[in-house]
Amino acid sequence: MIQDIYPKKFKNEYIVQKPKDNDFIIQFDNNCILLNKDNSFVKYHQIKEDINLYYCFSIDNDSVFLTTDLNSSLYCRLNVKELRYITPKWLAFLSVGAYQLNKWLIDNKYCGRCATLMNSSSEERAQICPNCNNVVYPKISPAIIVLIKDNDRILLTKYAHGFGRYALVAGFCEIGETLEDTIKREIFEEVGLKVKNIKYYKSQPWSFSESLLSGFVCDLDGDDKVILDTKELKEATWFTRDELPDTYDDISLTQELMRAFKYNNL
Ligand SMILES: [Zn+2]
């Protein structure tokens, strides 16, 4: 998955530091990341002017900083939808993490309580209001992805809008729910099925939706007739192992769950 970057090591301790020559300088502009003209990442030693920087995190000894001060006309653009496919994978993970923090900084530029311009804390990854002392940390929303099994079949879905490939039932936790409650509710809402034997698989930080995805496997309980929520989905189809589409990548928990089922590892 995208976060599996071994032997590289992700270091998210918030220790404000000065940039080193080889550190990454990242700026987003209208849903694109700015890259050098040769499509390489911008490094600190390539910056001639004085710019403001926000420390994000490090991978091994390479630190990542956000800025908004680059002259965007001097750089190439890559749409953020493509970030997950950047190779090597640790650069994909680095760039989506920067994307998540950039969105958080934009969303919390002003205090949600009193509309004052927020300051970045020097001690922790937090935005602080100098007027009312409101402290805002990066939002991480719990969500589930669930593979529904019926003996040799699993249920694949396609969203009504946006992402076009086959997916699994997924959704955000609502207030007052356990993960198991969310699984049962989402499955019933989206495809009208009941399930049992819910078992945890693995989790994945998913920066695009600022969520922590928890992956589960469960068994169909009773009738296999799908009742589709057409606002959310345009398709939900049972696939046998042999019929499963062979378009696997090494990025998402969804794809790993599907691959694990196809090769009898669940
Ligand atoms: Zn405030």
CSV table of C-alpha atoms and ligand atoms in Angstrom, one decimal:
chain,number,residue,atom,x,y,z
A,1,MET,CA,0.0,0.0,0.0
A,2,ILE,CA,1.0,3.6,-0.5
A,3,GLN,CA,2.3,3.9,3.1
A,4,ASP,CA,4.5,0.8,2.9
A,5,ILE,CA,7.8,2.5,2.0
A,6,TYR,CA,10.3,0.3,3.8
A,7,PRO,CA,13.3,0.6,3.9
A,8,LYS,CA,12.5,4.3,3.9
A,9,LYS,CA,11.2,5.5,7.3
A,10,PHE,CA,8.4,8.0,7.7
A,11,LYS,CA,9.1,10.5,10.6
A,12,ASN,CA,6.1,12.6,11.5
A,13,GLU,CA,7.4,14.1,14.8
A,14,TYR,CA,6.8,17.8,14.6
A,15,ILE,CA,10.2,19.4,15.1
A,16,VAL,CA,10.4,22.8,13.4
A,17,GLN,CA,13.7,23.0,11.6
A,18,LYS,CA,15.6,24.8,9.0
A,19,PRO,CA,15.6,23.4,5.5
A,20,LYS,CA,18.6,21.5,4.2
A,21,ASP,CA,19.8,21.8,0.6
A,22,ASN,CA,18.2,18.5,-0.5
A,23,ASP,CA,14.9,19.0,1.3
A,24,PHE,CA,11.6,19.0,-0.7
A,25,ILE,CA,9.8,22.3,-1.3
A,26,ILE,CA,6.2,21.7,-2.2
A,27,GLN,CA,3.6,24.1,-3.4
A,28,PHE,CA,0.0,23.3,-4.6
A,29,ASP,CA,-1.8,25.5,-7.0
A,30,ASN,CA,-5.3,24.8,-8.2
A,31,ASN,CA,-5.3,21.1,-7.4
A,32,CYS,CA,-1.9,20.6,-8.9
A,33,ILE,CA,1.5,20.1,-7.4
A,34,LEU,CA,4.3,22.3,-8.8
A,35,LEU,CA,7.3,20.4,-10.2
A,36,ASN,CA,10.5,21.4,-11.9
A,37,LYS,CA,10.4,21.6,-15.7
A,38,ASP,CA,11.9,18.1,-15.9
A,39,ASN,CA,9.1,16.8,-13.6
A,40,SER,CA,11.4,16.4,-10.7
A,41,PHE,CA,10.5,17.6,-7.2
A,42,VAL,CA,11.6,21.1,-6.2
A,43,LYS,CA,14.5,21.0,-3.8
A,44,TYR,CA,15.6,23.8,-1.4
A,45,HIS,CA,18.9,24.5,-3.1
A,46,GLN,CA,17.0,25.3,-6.3
A,47,ILE,CA,15.2,28.2,-4.6
A,48,LYS,CA,16.9,31.5,-5.1
A,49,GLU,CA,14.5,33.8,-3.3
A,50,ASP,CA,13.5,34.1,0.3
A,51,ILE,CA,10.3,32.1,0.9
A,52,ASN,CA,8.1,31.2,3.9
A,53,LEU,CA,8.2,27.5,4.7
A,54,TYR,CA,6.0,25.2,6.8
A,55,TYR,CA,7.6,22.0,8.0
A,56,CYS,CA,5.6,18.9,7.3
A,57,PHE,CA,7.5,15.7,8.1
A,58,SER,CA,10.6,13.8,7.0
A,59,ILE,CA,11.3,10.6,5.2
A,60,ASP,CA,14.7,9.3,6.3
A,61,ASN,CA,16.7,12.5,6.3
A,62,ASP,CA,14.7,14.2,3.6
A,63,SER,CA,12.4,16.8,5.1
A,64,VAL,CA,9.3,18.2,3.4
A,65,PHE,CA,8.2,21.8,3.5
A,66,LEU,CA,5.2,23.6,2.1
A,67,THR,CA,5.2,27.0,0.7
A,68,THR,CA,2.9,29.4,-1.2
A,69,ASP,CA,5.6,31.8,-2.3
A,70,LEU,CA,6.9,30.1,-5.5
A,71,ASN,CA,6.1,31.8,-8.8
A,72,SER,CA,3.9,29.1,-10.2
A,73,SER,CA,4.4,30.2,-13.8
A,74,LEU,CA,8.0,28.9,-13.6
A,75,TYR,CA,7.0,25.3,-12.8
A,76,CYS,CA,5.3,22.3,-14.3
A,77,ARG,CA,2.0,21.0,-12.8
A,78,LEU,CA,0.9,17.6,-12.0
A,79,ASN,CA,-2.8,17.1,-11.0
A,80,VAL,CA,-3.2,15.8,-7.4
A,81,LYS,CA,-5.2,12.8,-8.8
A,82,GLU,CA,-1.9,11.5,-10.2
A,83,LEU,CA,0.1,11.8,-7.0
A,84,ARG,CA,-0.6,8.3,-5.8
A,85,TYR,CA,1.0,6.9,-9.0
A,86,ILE,CA,4.3,8.7,-8.6
A,87,THR,CA,7.3,6.3,-8.5
A,88,PRO,CA,9.2,5.4,-6.4
A,89,LYS,CA,6.3,4.9,-4.0
A,90,TRP,CA,7.8,6.8,-1.1
A,91,LEU,CA,7.6,10.0,-3.3
A,92,ALA,CA,3.9,9.3,-3.8
A,93,PHE,CA,3.4,8.9,0.0
A,94,LEU,CA,5.4,12.0,0.6
A,95,SER,CA,3.4,14.1,-1.9
A,96,VAL,CA,0.0,12.9,-0.7
A,97,GLY,CA,1.0,13.6,2.9
A,98,ALA,CA,2.0,17.2,1.9
A,99,TYR,CA,-1.3,17.5,0.1
A,100,GLN,CA,-3.2,16.6,3.2
A,101,LEU,CA,-1.3,19.1,5.4
A,102,ASN,CA,-1.7,21.8,2.7
A,103,LYS,CA,-5.5,21.3,2.6
A,104,TRP,CA,-5.6,21.5,6.4
A,105,LEU,CA,-3.6,24.7,6.5
A,106,ILE,CA,-5.9,26.3,3.8
A,107,ASP,CA,-9.0,25.1,5.6
A,108,ASN,CA,-7.7,26.5,8.9
A,109,LYS,CA,-6.2,29.8,7.7
A,110,TYR,CA,-8.8,31.6,9.8
A,111,CYS,CA,-10.2,30.7,13.1
A,112,GLY,CA,-13.6,28.9,12.8
A,113,ARG,CA,-14.7,30.6,16.0
A,114,CYS,CA,-13.7,34.2,15.6
A,115,ALA,CA,-12.4,34.5,12.0
A,116,THR,CA,-9.0,35.8,13.1
A,117,LEU,CA,-5.9,34.8,11.1
A,118,MET,CA,-4.4,31.7,12.7
A,119,ASN,CA,-0.7,31.2,13.6
A,120,SER,CA,1.2,27.9,13.3
A,121,SER,CA,2.4,26.5,16.6
A,122,SER,CA,6.1,26.2,16.9
A,123,GLU,CA,5.7,23.2,19.3
A,124,GLU,CA,3.2,20.9,17.7
A,125,ARG,CA,1.4,20.4,14.4
A,126,ALA,CA,-1.4,22.8,15.2
A,127,GLN,CA,-2.9,26.1,14.2
A,128,ILE,CA,-3.6,28.5,17.1
A,129,CYS,CA,-5.8,31.5,17.1
A,130,PRO,CA,-4.0,34.5,18.7
A,131,ASN,CA,-7.4,36.1,19.6
A,132,CYS,CA,-9.4,33.3,21.3
A,133,ASN,CA,-6.7,30.6,21.7
A,134,ASN,CA,-8.6,28.0,19.6
A,135,VAL,CA,-6.3,25.2,18.7
A,136,VAL,CA,-6.9,23.1,15.6
A,137,TYR,CA,-5.1,19.9,14.8
A,138,PRO,CA,-5.1,18.1,11.5
A,139,LYS,CA,-8.5,16.4,11.0
A,140,ILE,CA,-8.4,12.6,10.6
A,141,SER,CA,-11.7,11.0,9.9
A,142,PRO,CA,-12.2,7.3,10.7
A,143,ALA,CA,-13.7,5.3,7.8
A,144,ILE,CA,-14.2,1.7,6.8
A,145,ILE,CA,-13.7,-0.4,3.7
A,146,VAL,CA,-15.3,-3.8,3.7
A,147,LEU,CA,-15.0,-6.8,1.5
A,148,ILE,CA,-18.3,-8.8,1.5
A,149,LYS,CA,-17.8,-12.5,0.9
A,150,ASP,CA,-20.4,-15.0,-0.2
A,151,ASN,CA,-18.4,-18.3,-0.4
A,152,ASP,CA,-16.4,-17.9,-3.6
A,153,ARG,CA,-17.8,-14.5,-4.5
A,154,ILE,CA,-17.3,-10.9,-3.4
A,155,LEU,CA,-19.3,-7.8,-4.0
A,156,LEU,CA,-17.6,-5.1,-6.1
A,157,THR,CA,-19.1,-1.6,-6.5
A,158,LYS,CA,-18.7,1.4,-8.8
A,159,TYR,CA,-19.3,4.9,-7.5
A,160,ALA,CA,-22.0,6.9,-9.2
A,161,HIS,CA,-19.6,9.8,-9.6
A,162,GLY,CA,-15.9,10.3,-9.7
A,163,PHE,CA,-13.5,7.3,-9.3
A,164,GLY,CA,-14.3,4.9,-12.2
A,165,ARG,CA,-12.8,1.6,-11.2
A,166,TYR,CA,-14.3,-1.2,-9.2
A,167,ALA,CA,-14.2,-0.6,-5.4
A,168,LEU,CA,-15.6,-2.1,-2.2
A,169,VAL,CA,-18.3,-0.7,0.1
A,170,ALA,CA,-16.8,2.1,2.1
A,171,GLY,CA,-17.9,5.1,4.1
A,172,PHE,CA,-17.2,7.4,7.0
A,173,CYS,CA,-18.1,6.7,10.6
A,174,GLU,CA,-21.0,8.8,11.9
A,175,ILE,CA,-21.2,10.1,15.5
A,176,GLY,CA,-21.9,7.5,18.1
A,177,GLU,CA,-20.9,4.5,15.9
A,178,THR,CA,-18.4,1.8,16.4
A,179,LEU,CA,-16.5,0.6,13.3
A,180,GLU,CA,-18.8,-2.5,13.2
A,181,ASP,CA,-21.9,-0.2,13.3
A,182,THR,CA,-20.5,1.8,10.4
A,183,ILE,CA,-19.9,-1.4,8.4
A,184,LYS,CA,-23.4,-2.7,8.9
A,185,ARG,CA,-25.0,0.7,8.2
A,186,GLU,CA,-23.0,1.5,5.1
A,187,ILE,CA,-23.6,-2.0,3.6
A,188,PHE,CA,-27.3,-1.8,4.2
A,189,GLU,CA,-27.5,1.8,2.9
A,190,GLU,CA,-25.4,1.2,-0.2
A,191,VAL,CA,-26.4,-2.3,-1.3
A,192,GLY,CA,-29.3,-3.4,1.0
A,193,LEU,CA,-27.4,-6.5,2.3
A,194,LYS,CA,-26.9,-7.9,5.8
A,195,VAL,CA,-23.6,-9.3,7.0
A,196,LYS,CA,-22.0,-11.3,9.8
A,197,ASN,CA,-18.5,-12.5,10.9
A,198,ILE,CA,-16.9,-9.1,10.6
A,199,LYS,CA,-13.1,-9.4,10.9
A,200,TYR,CA,-10.5,-6.7,10.9
A,201,TYR,CA,-7.9,-6.8,8.1
A,202,LYS,CA,-5.5,-3.8,8.0
A,203,SER,CA,-5.7,0.0,8.0
A,204,GLN,CA,-4.4,2.7,5.8
A,205,PRO,CA,-4.0,6.5,6.1
A,206,TRP,CA,-5.8,8.0,3.1
A,207,SER,CA,-4.7,11.6,2.7
A,208,PHE,CA,-7.1,12.5,-0.1
A,209,SER,CA,-10.1,12.2,2.2
A,210,GLU,CA,-8.2,13.1,5.4
A,211,SER,CA,-9.2,9.7,6.7
A,212,LEU,CA,-7.9,6.6,8.4
A,213,LEU,CA,-9.4,3.7,6.6
A,214,SER,CA,-10.0,0.5,8.5
A,215,GLY,CA,-10.3,-2.6,6.2
A,216,PHE,CA,-12.6,-5.5,7.2
A,217,VAL,CA,-13.8,-8.7,5.7
A,218,CYS,CA,-17.3,-10.1,6.4
A,219,ASP,CA,-19.7,-12.8,5.2
A,220,LEU,CA,-23.1,-12.2,3.6
A,221,ASP,CA,-25.9,-13.0,6.0
A,222,GLY,CA,-29.0,-14.2,4.1
A,223,ASP,CA,-30.4,-12.9,0.9
A,224,ASP,CA,-27.8,-11.9,-1.8
A,225,LYS,CA,-30.2,-9.6,-3.7
A,226,VAL,CA,-28.6,-6.2,-4.1
A,227,ILE,CA,-30.7,-3.1,-3.6
A,228,LEU,CA,-28.6,-0.3,-5.0
A,229,ASP,CA,-28.4,3.2,-3.5
A,230,THR,CA,-28.2,5.0,-6.9
A,231,LYS,CA,-27.2,8.3,-5.3
A,232,GLU,CA,-23.9,6.7,-4.2
A,233,LEU,CA,-23.4,3.8,-6.6
A,234,LYS,CA,-24.0,3.0,-10.2
A,235,GLU,CA,-23.2,-0.7,-9.9
A,236,ALA,CA,-22.8,-3.5,-7.4
A,237,THR,CA,-22.0,-6.9,-8.8
A,238,TRP,CA,-20.9,-10.3,-7.3
A,239,PHE,CA,-17.6,-11.6,-8.8
A,240,THR,CA,-16.1,-15.0,-8.3
A,241,ARG,CA,-12.3,-15.3,-7.7
A,242,ASP,CA,-11.8,-16.1,-11.4
A,243,GLU,CA,-13.9,-13.2,-12.6
A,244,LEU,CA,-12.2,-10.6,-10.5
A,245,PRO,CA,-10.7,-7.8,-12.6
A,246,ASP,CA,-7.0,-7.9,-12.9
A,247,THR,CA,-6.2,-4.2,-12.5
A,248,TYR,CA,-4.3,-4.3,-9.2
A,249,ASP,CA,-2.0,-1.6,-8.0
A,250,ASP,CA,0.1,-1.5,-4.9
A,251,ILE,CA,-1.4,1.7,-3.6
A,252,SER,CA,-4.8,1.2,-2.0
A,253,LEU,CA,-6.3,-0.9,0.8
A,254,THR,CA,-9.2,-1.7,-1.6
A,255,GLN,CA,-6.9,-3.2,-4.2
A,256,GLU,CA,-5.0,-5.2,-1.5
A,257,LEU,CA,-8.2,-6.6,-0.1
A,258,MET,CA,-9.4,-7.6,-3.6
A,259,ARG,CA,-6.0,-9.2,-4.4
A,260,ALA,CA,-5.9,-11.0,-1.1
A,261,PHE,CA,-9.3,-12.6,-1.9
A,262,LYS,CA,-8.4,-13.5,-5.4
A,263,TYR,CA,-5.3,-15.4,-4.3
A,264,ASN,CA,-6.9,-17.1,-1.4
A,265,ASN,CA,-5.2,-15.1,1.3
A,266,LEU,CA,-8.4,-14.2,3.3
B,1,ZN,ZN,-10.3,32.6,17.3
